[in-house]
mmCIF file of C-alpha atoms and ligand atoms in Angstrom:
data_model
loop_
_atom_site.group_PDB
_atom_site.id
_atom_site.type_symbol
_atom_site.label_atom_id
_atom_site.label_comp_id
_atom_site.label_asym_id
_atom_site.label_seq_id
_atom_site.Cartn_x
_atom_site.Cartn_y
_atom_site.Cartn_z
ATOM 1 C CA UNK A 87 -0.006 -0.047 0.047
ATOM 2 C CA UNK A 88 1.466 3.328 -1.083
ATOM 3 C CA UNK A 89 1.976 6.078 1.376
ATOM 4 C CA UNK A 90 0.113 8.176 -1.237
ATOM 5 C CA UNK A 91 -3.101 6.285 -1.723
ATOM 6 C CA UNK A 92 -4.944 6.910 -5.001
ATOM 7 C CA UNK A 93 -8.444 8.474 -5.551
ATOM 8 C CA UNK A 94 -8.744 8.090 -9.179
ATOM 9 C CA UNK A 95 -9.726 11.066 -11.336
ATOM 10 C CA UNK A 96 -13.352 10.363 -12.186
ATOM 11 C CA UNK A 97 -12.999 12.375 -15.408
ATOM 12 C CA UNK A 98 -9.633 11.489 -16.922
ATOM 13 C CA UNK A 99 -8.599 13.004 -20.204
ATOM 14 C CA UNK A 100 -10.277 11.014 -23.102
ATOM 15 C CA UNK A 101 -7.788 8.714 -24.759
ATOM 16 C CA UNK A 102 -7.969 10.487 -28.086
ATOM 17 C CA UNK A 103 -7.321 13.856 -26.566
ATOM 18 C CA UNK A 104 -4.342 12.427 -24.556
ATOM 19 C CA UNK A 105 -2.914 10.872 -27.819
ATOM 20 C CA UNK A 106 -3.174 14.315 -29.418
ATOM 21 C CA UNK A 107 -1.321 15.975 -26.548
ATOM 22 C CA UNK A 108 1.361 13.259 -26.542
ATOM 23 C CA UNK A 109 2.024 13.780 -30.235
ATOM 24 C CA UNK A 110 3.607 17.181 -29.529
ATOM 25 C CA UNK A 111 3.624 17.852 -25.714
ATOM 26 C CA UNK A 112 6.140 20.808 -25.720
ATOM 27 C CA UNK A 113 7.371 21.542 -22.241
ATOM 28 C CA UNK A 114 5.418 22.253 -19.136
ATOM 29 C CA UNK A 115 2.216 23.159 -20.965
ATOM 30 C CA UNK A 116 -0.009 20.111 -20.402
ATOM 31 C CA UNK A 117 -0.455 18.096 -17.218
ATOM 32 C CA UNK A 118 -1.541 14.633 -16.410
ATOM 33 C CA UNK A 119 -4.788 13.509 -14.820
ATOM 34 C CA UNK A 120 -3.571 13.340 -11.208
ATOM 35 C CA UNK A 121 -1.398 15.124 -8.663
ATOM 36 C CA UNK A 122 0.203 14.116 -5.403
ATOM 37 C CA UNK A 123 -0.639 16.122 -2.193
ATOM 38 C CA UNK A 124 0.269 16.265 1.368
ATOM 39 C CA UNK A 125 -0.314 18.874 4.124
ATOM 40 C CA UNK A 126 1.814 19.813 7.006
ATOM 41 C CA UNK A 127 0.773 21.569 10.193
ATOM 42 C CA UNK A 128 2.799 22.344 13.218
ATOM 43 C CA UNK A 129 0.627 20.133 15.363
ATOM 44 C CA UNK A 130 0.294 17.062 13.102
ATOM 45 C CA UNK A 131 3.366 17.280 10.919
ATOM 46 C CA UNK A 132 2.965 15.759 7.412
ATOM 47 C CA UNK A 133 -0.473 14.142 6.962
ATOM 48 C CA UNK A 134 -3.281 13.706 4.326
ATOM 49 C CA UNK A 135 -0.821 12.235 1.722
ATOM 50 C CA UNK A 136 -2.808 11.292 -1.379
ATOM 51 C CA UNK A 137 -2.841 11.168 -5.133
ATOM 52 C CA UNK A 138 -6.029 12.701 -6.547
ATOM 53 C CA UNK A 139 -7.393 14.337 -9.649
ATOM 54 C CA UNK A 140 -5.372 17.245 -11.014
ATOM 55 C CA UNK A 141 -7.234 20.363 -9.989
ATOM 56 C CA UNK A 142 -6.882 24.136 -9.175
ATOM 57 C CA UNK A 143 -6.020 25.183 -5.694
ATOM 58 C CA UNK A 144 -8.438 27.419 -3.973
ATOM 59 C CA UNK A 145 -6.305 29.961 -2.065
ATOM 60 C CA UNK A 146 -7.190 32.819 0.260
ATOM 61 C CA UNK A 147 -5.853 36.138 -1.135
ATOM 62 C CA UNK A 148 -3.805 36.403 2.000
ATOM 63 C CA UNK A 149 -2.072 33.054 1.504
ATOM 64 C CA UNK A 150 1.478 33.490 2.730
ATOM 65 C CA UNK A 151 3.278 32.261 -0.323
ATOM 66 C CA UNK A 152 1.586 34.850 -2.517
ATOM 67 C CA UNK A 153 3.120 37.609 -0.450
ATOM 68 C CA UNK A 154 6.417 36.312 0.893
ATOM 69 C CA UNK A 155 7.248 33.566 -1.539
ATOM 70 C CA UNK A 156 8.045 30.911 1.043
ATOM 71 C CA UNK A 157 8.427 28.008 -1.458
ATOM 72 C CA UNK A 158 10.746 25.429 -2.727
ATOM 73 C CA UNK A 159 10.705 23.026 -5.721
ATOM 74 C CA UNK A 160 12.371 20.217 -7.530
ATOM 75 C CA UNK A 161 12.420 19.125 -11.190
ATOM 76 C CA UNK A 162 13.171 15.693 -12.457
ATOM 77 C CA UNK A 163 12.105 13.326 -15.171
ATOM 78 C CA UNK A 164 10.594 9.880 -15.607
ATOM 79 C CA UNK A 165 11.987 8.002 -18.612
ATOM 80 C CA UNK A 166 10.293 5.128 -20.377
ATOM 81 C CA UNK A 167 12.723 2.262 -21.313
ATOM 82 C CA UNK A 168 12.464 0.095 -24.327
ATOM 83 C CA UNK A 169 10.877 -2.725 -22.166
ATOM 84 C CA UNK A 170 8.111 -0.393 -20.954
ATOM 85 C CA UNK A 171 9.402 0.126 -17.454
ATOM 86 C CA UNK A 172 9.690 3.722 -16.169
ATOM 87 C CA UNK A 173 12.696 5.072 -14.265
ATOM 88 C CA UNK A 174 13.850 8.304 -12.544
ATOM 89 C CA UNK A 175 17.408 9.543 -12.624
ATOM 90 C CA UNK A 176 19.029 9.997 -9.172
ATOM 91 C CA UNK A 177 15.675 10.876 -7.428
ATOM 92 C CA UNK A 178 17.476 10.595 -4.009
ATOM 93 C CA UNK A 179 19.629 13.563 -5.017
ATOM 94 C CA UNK A 180 16.490 15.619 -5.705
ATOM 95 C CA UNK A 181 14.916 14.511 -2.425
ATOM 96 C CA UNK A 182 18.104 15.561 -0.420
ATOM 97 C CA UNK A 183 18.298 18.892 -2.275
ATOM 98 C CA UNK A 184 14.557 19.552 -1.604
ATOM 99 C CA UNK A 185 15.229 19.009 2.041
ATOM 100 C CA UNK A 186 18.233 21.432 1.876
ATOM 101 C CA UNK A 187 16.044 24.036 -0.008
ATOM 102 C CA UNK A 188 13.294 23.689 2.594
ATOM 103 C CA UNK A 189 15.770 24.314 5.429
ATOM 104 C CA UNK A 190 16.960 27.436 3.780
ATOM 105 C CA UNK A 191 13.452 28.709 3.136
ATOM 106 C CA UNK A 192 12.307 27.981 6.700
ATOM 107 C CA UNK A 193 9.980 25.188 5.404
ATOM 108 C CA UNK A 194 9.494 21.875 7.039
ATOM 109 C CA UNK A 195 11.185 19.134 5.025
ATOM 110 C CA UNK A 196 9.122 16.207 3.824
ATOM 111 C CA UNK A 197 9.410 13.032 5.791
ATOM 112 C CA UNK A 198 12.188 10.700 4.519
ATOM 113 C CA UNK A 199 11.016 8.879 1.410
ATOM 114 C CA UNK A 200 7.966 10.992 0.811
ATOM 115 C CA UNK A 201 9.095 12.602 -2.417
ATOM 116 C CA UNK A 202 9.983 9.282 -3.997
ATOM 117 C CA UNK A 203 6.758 7.628 -2.677
ATOM 118 C CA UNK A 204 4.755 10.519 -4.075
ATOM 119 C CA UNK A 205 6.338 10.439 -7.624
ATOM 120 C CA UNK A 206 6.090 6.662 -7.737
ATOM 121 C CA UNK A 207 2.392 6.778 -6.884
ATOM 122 C CA UNK A 208 1.763 9.615 -9.320
ATOM 123 C CA UNK A 209 3.640 7.928 -12.225
ATOM 124 C CA UNK A 210 1.713 4.708 -11.309
ATOM 125 C CA UNK A 211 -1.588 6.469 -11.643
ATOM 126 C CA UNK A 212 -0.516 8.325 -14.831
ATOM 127 C CA UNK A 213 1.595 5.727 -16.533
ATOM 128 C CA UNK A 214 0.057 6.211 -19.860
ATOM 129 C CA UNK A 215 1.216 9.811 -19.796
ATOM 130 C CA UNK A 216 4.915 8.834 -19.918
ATOM 131 C CA UNK A 217 6.066 9.421 -23.523
ATOM 132 C CA UNK A 218 7.743 6.473 -25.179
ATOM 133 C CA UNK A 219 10.495 6.868 -27.700
ATOM 134 C CA UNK A 220 12.531 9.800 -28.901
ATOM 135 C CA UNK A 221 13.936 12.110 -26.303
ATOM 136 C CA UNK A 222 10.651 12.582 -24.494
ATOM 137 C CA UNK A 223 9.863 12.123 -20.862
ATOM 138 C CA UNK A 224 7.402 12.854 -18.120
ATOM 139 C CA UNK A 225 8.630 15.882 -16.307
ATOM 140 C CA UNK A 226 7.889 15.818 -12.519
ATOM 141 C CA UNK A 227 7.543 18.969 -10.418
ATOM 142 C CA UNK A 228 7.485 18.461 -6.613
ATOM 143 C CA UNK A 229 6.990 21.687 -4.733
ATOM 144 C CA UNK A 230 5.901 22.975 -1.367
ATOM 145 C CA UNK A 231 4.653 26.316 -0.170
ATOM 146 C CA UNK A 232 3.378 28.241 2.859
ATOM 147 C CA UNK A 233 -0.356 27.753 2.376
ATOM 148 C CA UNK A 234 -1.706 29.354 5.572
ATOM 149 C CA UNK A 235 -3.437 32.703 5.167
ATOM 150 C CA UNK A 236 -2.116 35.658 7.039
ATOM 151 C CA UNK A 237 0.179 38.561 6.388
ATOM 152 C CA UNK A 238 2.280 38.737 9.522
ATOM 153 C CA UNK A 239 5.790 37.935 8.527
ATOM 154 C CA UNK A 240 6.451 34.566 10.241
ATOM 155 C CA UNK A 241 7.249 31.140 9.284
ATOM 156 C CA UNK A 242 4.524 28.911 7.749
ATOM 157 C CA UNK A 243 1.931 27.332 10.062
ATOM 158 C CA UNK A 244 0.497 25.306 7.278
ATOM 159 C CA UNK A 245 2.503 23.925 4.271
ATOM 160 C CA UNK A 246 1.125 22.185 1.174
ATOM 161 C CA UNK A 247 3.216 19.683 -0.772
ATOM 162 C CA UNK A 248 2.300 18.954 -4.241
ATOM 163 C CA UNK A 249 3.764 17.056 -7.210
ATOM 164 C CA UNK A 250 2.413 17.640 -10.762
ATOM 165 C CA UNK A 251 3.590 15.824 -13.923
ATOM 166 C CA UNK A 252 3.888 17.068 -17.470
ATOM 167 C CA UNK A 253 4.665 15.136 -20.675
ATOM 168 C CA UNK A 254 7.389 16.852 -22.357
ATOM 169 C CA UNK A 255 8.780 16.421 -25.829
ATOM 170 C CA UNK A 256 12.457 16.422 -26.957
ATOM 171 C CA UNK A 257 14.193 19.728 -25.826
ATOM 172 C CA UNK A 258 15.722 19.974 -29.209
ATOM 173 C CA UNK A 259 13.345 19.401 -32.165
ATOM 174 C CA UNK A 260 13.996 17.978 -35.573
ATOM 175 C CA UNK A 261 17.215 20.014 -36.230
ATOM 176 C CA UNK A 262 19.158 18.178 -33.488
ATOM 177 C CA UNK A 263 21.188 19.812 -30.661
ATOM 178 C CA UNK A 264 21.328 23.556 -31.345
ATOM 179 C CA UNK A 265 23.656 25.871 -29.543
ATOM 180 C CA UNK A 266 22.178 28.822 -27.600
ATOM 181 C CA UNK A 267 23.537 32.379 -27.102
ATOM 182 C CA UNK A 268 24.185 33.705 -23.572
ATOM 183 C CA UNK A 269 24.124 37.303 -22.298
ATOM 184 C CA UNK A 270 26.190 37.777 -19.179
ATOM 185 C CA UNK A 271 24.370 40.191 -17.032
ATOM 186 C CA UNK A 272 26.886 42.012 -14.943
ATOM 187 C CA UNK A 273 24.647 44.550 -13.348
ATOM 188 C CA UNK A 274 21.812 42.172 -12.291
ATOM 189 C CA UNK A 275 22.910 39.558 -9.665
ATOM 190 C CA UNK A 276 21.204 36.259 -9.037
ATOM 191 C CA UNK A 277 22.680 35.204 -5.747
ATOM 192 C CA UNK A 278 24.738 36.718 -3.001
ATOM 193 C CA UNK A 279 26.836 34.988 -0.248
ATOM 194 C CA UNK A 280 24.521 33.981 2.588
ATOM 195 C CA UNK A 281 21.384 34.458 0.287
ATOM 196 C CA UNK A 282 19.291 31.754 -1.330
ATOM 197 C CA UNK A 283 21.177 30.991 -4.439
ATOM 198 C CA UNK A 284 21.936 27.428 -3.695
ATOM 199 C CA UNK A 285 18.242 26.757 -2.704
ATOM 200 C CA UNK A 286 15.861 25.663 -5.494
ATOM 201 C CA UNK A 287 13.094 28.195 -4.813
ATOM 202 C CA UNK A 288 10.692 30.252 -6.837
ATOM 203 C CA UNK A 289 12.067 33.466 -5.470
ATOM 204 C CA UNK A 290 15.439 32.960 -7.185
ATOM 205 C CA UNK A 291 13.609 32.619 -10.491
ATOM 206 C CA UNK A 292 11.593 35.769 -9.923
ATOM 207 C CA UNK A 293 14.815 37.696 -9.451
ATOM 208 C CA UNK A 294 16.192 36.342 -12.768
ATOM 209 C CA UNK A 295 13.294 37.516 -14.996
ATOM 210 C CA UNK A 296 14.438 41.070 -15.546
ATOM 211 C CA UNK A 297 17.901 39.758 -16.546
ATOM 212 C CA UNK A 298 16.331 37.200 -18.894
ATOM 213 C CA UNK A 299 14.453 40.180 -20.565
ATOM 214 C CA UNK A 300 17.775 42.014 -20.878
ATOM 215 C CA UNK A 301 19.421 39.002 -22.453
ATOM 216 C CA UNK A 302 16.549 38.736 -25.007
ATOM 217 C CA UNK A 303 16.858 42.480 -25.843
ATOM 218 C CA UNK A 304 20.461 41.734 -26.639
ATOM 219 C CA UNK A 305 19.447 38.845 -28.900
ATOM 220 C CA UNK A 306 20.377 36.053 -26.530
ATOM 221 C CA UNK A 307 18.173 33.284 -25.403
ATOM 222 C CA UNK A 308 19.683 32.693 -21.991
ATOM 223 C CA UNK A 309 21.251 34.826 -19.259
ATOM 224 C CA UNK A 310 24.393 34.074 -17.429
ATOM 225 C CA UNK A 311 25.276 35.509 -13.932
ATOM 226 C CA UNK A 312 28.537 36.589 -12.339
ATOM 227 C CA UNK A 313 29.260 36.705 -8.596
ATOM 228 C CA UNK A 314 27.738 39.291 -6.438
ATOM 229 C CA UNK A 315 30.864 40.599 -4.713
ATOM 230 C CA UNK A 316 33.600 41.146 -7.399
ATOM 231 C CA UNK A 317 31.282 40.926 -10.510
ATOM 232 C CA UNK A 318 34.161 38.939 -12.007
ATOM 233 C CA UNK A 319 33.595 35.148 -11.727
ATOM 234 C CA UNK A 320 30.854 33.480 -13.806
ATOM 235 C CA UNK A 321 28.522 31.359 -11.672
ATOM 236 C CA UNK A 322 25.641 29.842 -13.677
ATOM 237 C CA UNK A 323 22.527 30.564 -15.837
ATOM 238 C CA UNK A 324 19.064 31.326 -14.513
ATOM 239 C CA UNK A 325 18.158 27.594 -14.360
ATOM 240 C CA UNK A 326 21.287 25.734 -15.632
ATOM 241 C CA UNK A 327 24.923 25.159 -14.438
ATOM 242 C CA UNK A 328 27.838 26.076 -16.684
ATOM 243 C CA UNK A 329 30.774 23.984 -18.021
ATOM 244 C CA UNK A 330 33.833 24.869 -20.158
ATOM 245 C CA UNK A 331 36.221 22.545 -22.060
ATOM 246 C CA UNK A 332 39.721 23.638 -22.750
ATOM 247 C CA UNK A 333 42.131 22.666 -25.513
ATOM 248 C CA UNK A 334 44.455 20.941 -22.850
ATOM 249 C CA UNK A 335 41.602 18.626 -21.913
ATOM 250 C CA UNK A 336 40.125 20.047 -18.849
ATOM 251 C CA UNK A 337 36.373 20.105 -18.150
ATOM 252 C CA UNK A 338 35.946 23.102 -15.848
ATOM 253 C CA UNK A 339 32.885 24.202 -13.783
ATOM 254 C CA UNK A 340 32.675 26.897 -11.058
ATOM 255 C CA UNK A 341 33.141 25.345 -7.659
ATOM 256 C CA UNK A 342 30.038 25.475 -5.398
ATOM 257 C CA UNK A 343 30.498 28.484 -3.146
ATOM 258 C CA UNK A 344 26.957 28.717 -1.757
ATOM 259 C CA UNK A 345 25.664 31.021 -4.488
ATOM 260 C CA UNK A 346 25.338 28.230 -7.206
ATOM 261 C CA UNK A 347 22.651 25.773 -7.443
ATOM 262 C CA UNK A 348 24.070 22.213 -6.922
ATOM 263 C CA UNK A 349 22.769 20.615 -10.045
ATOM 264 C CA UNK A 350 22.161 16.887 -10.246
ATOM 265 C CA UNK A 351 23.116 16.962 -13.967
ATOM 266 C CA UNK A 352 26.363 18.935 -13.022
ATOM 267 C CA UNK A 353 27.275 16.273 -10.489
ATOM 268 C CA UNK A 354 26.726 13.490 -12.974
ATOM 269 C CA UNK A 355 28.829 15.201 -15.662
ATOM 270 C CA UNK A 356 31.713 15.640 -13.245
ATOM 271 C CA UNK A 357 31.628 11.864 -12.616
ATOM 272 C CA UNK A 358 31.459 11.118 -16.360
ATOM 273 C CA UNK A 359 34.413 13.352 -17.345
ATOM 274 C CA UNK A 360 36.962 10.510 -17.302
ATOM 275 C CA UNK A 361 34.838 8.436 -19.633
ATOM 276 C CA UNK A 362 35.192 11.047 -22.391
ATOM 277 C CA UNK A 363 38.828 11.561 -21.615
ATOM 278 C CA UNK A 364 38.806 14.925 -19.933
ATOM 279 C CA UNK A 365 39.818 16.039 -16.412
ATOM 280 C CA UNK A 366 37.131 17.433 -14.279
ATOM 281 C CA UNK A 367 38.115 20.693 -12.453
ATOM 282 C CA UNK A 368 35.956 22.704 -9.979
ATOM 283 C CA UNK A 369 37.369 26.239 -9.541
ATOM 284 C CA UNK A 370 36.445 29.819 -9.913
ATOM 285 C CA UNK A 371 36.163 30.873 -13.557
ATOM 286 C CA UNK A 372 36.616 34.628 -14.424
ATOM 287 C CA UNK A 373 34.448 36.051 -17.147
ATOM 288 C CA UNK A 374 37.619 37.509 -18.473
ATOM 289 C CA UNK A 375 39.241 34.097 -18.834
ATOM 290 C CA UNK A 376 36.203 32.955 -20.903
ATOM 291 C CA UNK A 377 36.612 36.005 -23.151
ATOM 292 C CA UNK A 378 40.251 35.672 -23.771
ATOM 293 C CA UNK A 379 40.232 31.937 -24.072
ATOM 294 C CA UNK A 380 37.248 31.988 -26.489
ATOM 295 C CA UNK A 381 39.105 34.472 -28.678
ATOM 296 C CA UNK A 382 42.565 32.662 -28.583
ATOM 297 C CA UNK A 383 40.945 29.276 -29.175
ATOM 298 C CA UNK A 384 41.991 27.615 -25.933
ATOM 299 C CA UNK A 385 38.442 27.475 -24.763
ATOM 300 C CA UNK A 386 37.128 24.802 -27.048
ATOM 301 C CA UNK A 387 33.612 24.224 -25.799
ATOM 302 C CA UNK A 388 31.150 25.809 -23.503
ATOM 303 C CA UNK A 389 27.805 24.304 -22.403
ATOM 304 C CA UNK A 390 24.968 24.577 -19.896
ATOM 305 C CA UNK A 391 23.291 21.730 -18.104
ATOM 306 C CA UNK A 392 20.190 20.933 -16.244
ATOM 307 C CA UNK A 393 17.458 18.397 -16.105
ATOM 308 C CA UNK A 394 15.150 19.921 -18.737
ATOM 309 C CA UNK A 395 17.746 20.193 -21.629
ATOM 310 C CA UNK A 396 20.336 17.776 -20.197
ATOM 311 C CA UNK A 397 23.275 19.567 -22.038
ATOM 312 C CA UNK A 398 22.899 22.650 -24.172
ATOM 313 C CA UNK A 399 25.970 23.854 -26.191
ATOM 314 C CA UNK A 400 26.646 27.574 -25.930
ATOM 315 C CA UNK A 401 27.849 28.846 -29.254
ATOM 316 C CA UNK A 402 28.235 32.503 -28.383
ATOM 317 C CA UNK A 403 28.320 34.668 -25.388
ATOM 318 C CA UNK A 404 28.217 38.465 -24.977
ATOM 319 C CA UNK A 405 28.204 41.182 -22.384
ATOM 320 C CA UNK A 406 28.486 44.976 -22.503
ATOM 321 C CA UNK A 407 32.124 44.505 -23.563
ATOM 322 C CA UNK A 408 31.333 42.708 -26.736
ATOM 323 C CA UNK A 409 30.677 39.142 -28.062
ATOM 324 C CA UNK A 410 32.668 35.990 -28.288
ATOM 325 C CA UNK A 411 32.126 32.861 -30.463
ATOM 326 C CA UNK A 412 32.990 29.384 -29.072
ATOM 327 C CA UNK A 413 34.048 26.564 -31.302
ATOM 328 C CA UNK A 414 32.769 28.220 -34.424
ATOM 329 C CA UNK A 415 29.360 28.379 -32.865
ATOM 330 C CA UNK A 416 28.855 24.587 -33.276
ATOM 331 C CA UNK A 417 28.316 22.002 -30.567
ATOM 332 C CA UNK A 418 31.574 20.603 -29.294
ATOM 333 C CA UNK A 419 32.659 17.012 -29.342
ATOM 334 C CA UNK A 420 32.922 16.604 -25.504
ATOM 335 C CA UNK A 421 29.566 18.343 -25.197
ATOM 336 C CA UNK A 422 27.888 15.845 -27.517
ATOM 337 C CA UNK A 423 29.649 12.821 -26.061
ATOM 338 C CA UNK A 424 28.567 13.653 -22.471
ATOM 339 C CA UNK A 425 25.081 14.418 -23.741
ATOM 340 C CA UNK A 426 24.938 11.004 -25.453
ATOM 341 C CA UNK A 427 26.238 9.078 -22.446
ATOM 342 C CA UNK A 428 23.775 10.756 -20.067
ATOM 343 C CA UNK A 429 20.728 10.271 -22.216
ATOM 344 C CA UNK A 430 21.723 6.676 -23.064
ATOM 345 C CA UNK A 431 21.852 5.855 -19.322
ATOM 346 C CA UNK A 432 18.521 7.717 -18.707
ATOM 347 C CA UNK A 433 16.641 5.919 -21.537
ATOM 348 C CA UNK A 434 18.068 2.541 -20.696
ATOM 349 C CA UNK A 435 20.290 2.259 -23.784
ATOM 350 C CA UNK A 436 23.455 1.857 -21.787
ATOM 351 C CA UNK A 437 24.098 -0.039 -18.512
ATOM 352 C CA UNK A 438 23.470 1.930 -15.423
ATOM 353 C CA UNK A 439 26.886 1.171 -13.745
ATOM 354 C CA UNK A 440 26.518 3.792 -11.164
ATOM 355 C CA UNK A 441 23.120 2.794 -9.880
ATOM 356 C CA UNK A 442 21.678 6.171 -10.929
ATOM 357 C CA UNK A 443 18.296 4.896 -11.906
ATOM 358 C CA UNK A 444 15.350 4.127 -9.656
ATOM 359 C CA UNK A 445 12.370 2.171 -11.070
ATOM 360 C CA UNK A 446 9.000 3.993 -10.729
ATOM 361 C CA UNK A 447 6.743 1.809 -12.691
HETATM 362 C C1 PLP B 232 17.511 23.341 -11.203
HETATM 363 C C2 PLP B 232 18.636 24.276 -11.429
HETATM 364 C C3 PLP B 232 19.741 23.852 -12.073
HETATM 365 C C4 PLP B 232 20.038 22.431 -12.647
HETATM 366 O O1 PLP B 232 19.917 21.432 -11.767
HETATM 367 P P1 PLP B 232 19.575 20.005 -12.219
HETATM 368 O O2 PLP B 232 19.457 19.247 -10.980
HETATM 369 O O3 PLP B 232 20.742 19.538 -13.010
HETATM 370 O O4 PLP B 232 18.286 20.004 -13.011
HETATM 371 C C5 PLP B 232 20.704 24.807 -12.252
HETATM 372 N N1 PLP B 232 20.655 26.055 -11.755
HETATM 373 C C6 PLP B 232 19.513 26.480 -11.222
HETATM 374 C C7 PLP B 232 19.397 27.851 -10.713
HETATM 375 C C8 PLP B 232 18.429 25.565 -11.043
HETATM 376 O O5 PLP B 232 17.315 26.005 -10.413
#
């Protein structure tokens, strides 16, 4: 018996409509028939766990999260394997990070195993929503928020946990893996020492939107951030970590200093470096170093990584000082190799030697 018992949706999406959605699901636009829920109160702790029909929340206008953004979330994917089984990639890492994010946001962490139990129950209920074939997956979004009403500034007295699921198509469409352009915002900062930068919380994303608009005004699709103190070191993107490959065979990523989100994909890539013949190095990277080395050719590849896109090559980056092309603007060899290994493991096309996969259904 699941910790998250199922009350089936009495009005599931008709099969034809679901098939239509699954043909081209996009990303984060359509949601499955169910969601997982639980409620925390100071008196009872976590209770009322269940999987039930996907539905709107009814929220008092004074609900705390709407005013003070006390919220944390996760993002992971369920992958269908050729034999029809469904798997998650390192969900225990997401569960641990969610607990860390909750601590930083003053939210109660879920009880041990609740995140995994909720996604297992949800995927079990919505199994036919897991896309099969291609590079499609069921994106899972666990999140919790202060759901008590009241505008005095104090920590939550009631917290709602929810997990929703969204079928998502291949991040890159028919043209294959396409490099993106990055705008380094040097005036707008994402995270400061002691702040919430290493927590996965909605507030960090709210703070990124203005910089994202600035990037788009400069013709770039993504924004990159530098450190808050010296405005010199690159940190990460709005929702992805950053890696560089050098001509002398190093795979460099900024070390985690408390202002960078510790990505699960980042951690996997560091462990896979050896397999593609590069040496993983975690150290501070100056924006100036990226500029000079992109121009003199000793920076051979640059890419971003995260659950949604896995690995996205960066073909060009720019800031107020000018623009720089990396590797002729084409996806690099190490970038594509790492991406291939990661997705092969995720989709069951390569043995899971590190025990990264957990079966959900
Ligand atoms: C989620 C996230 C990442 C990527 O983390 P993954 O666990 O690899 O998906 C990177 N940066 C930020 C700011 C994020 O929110």
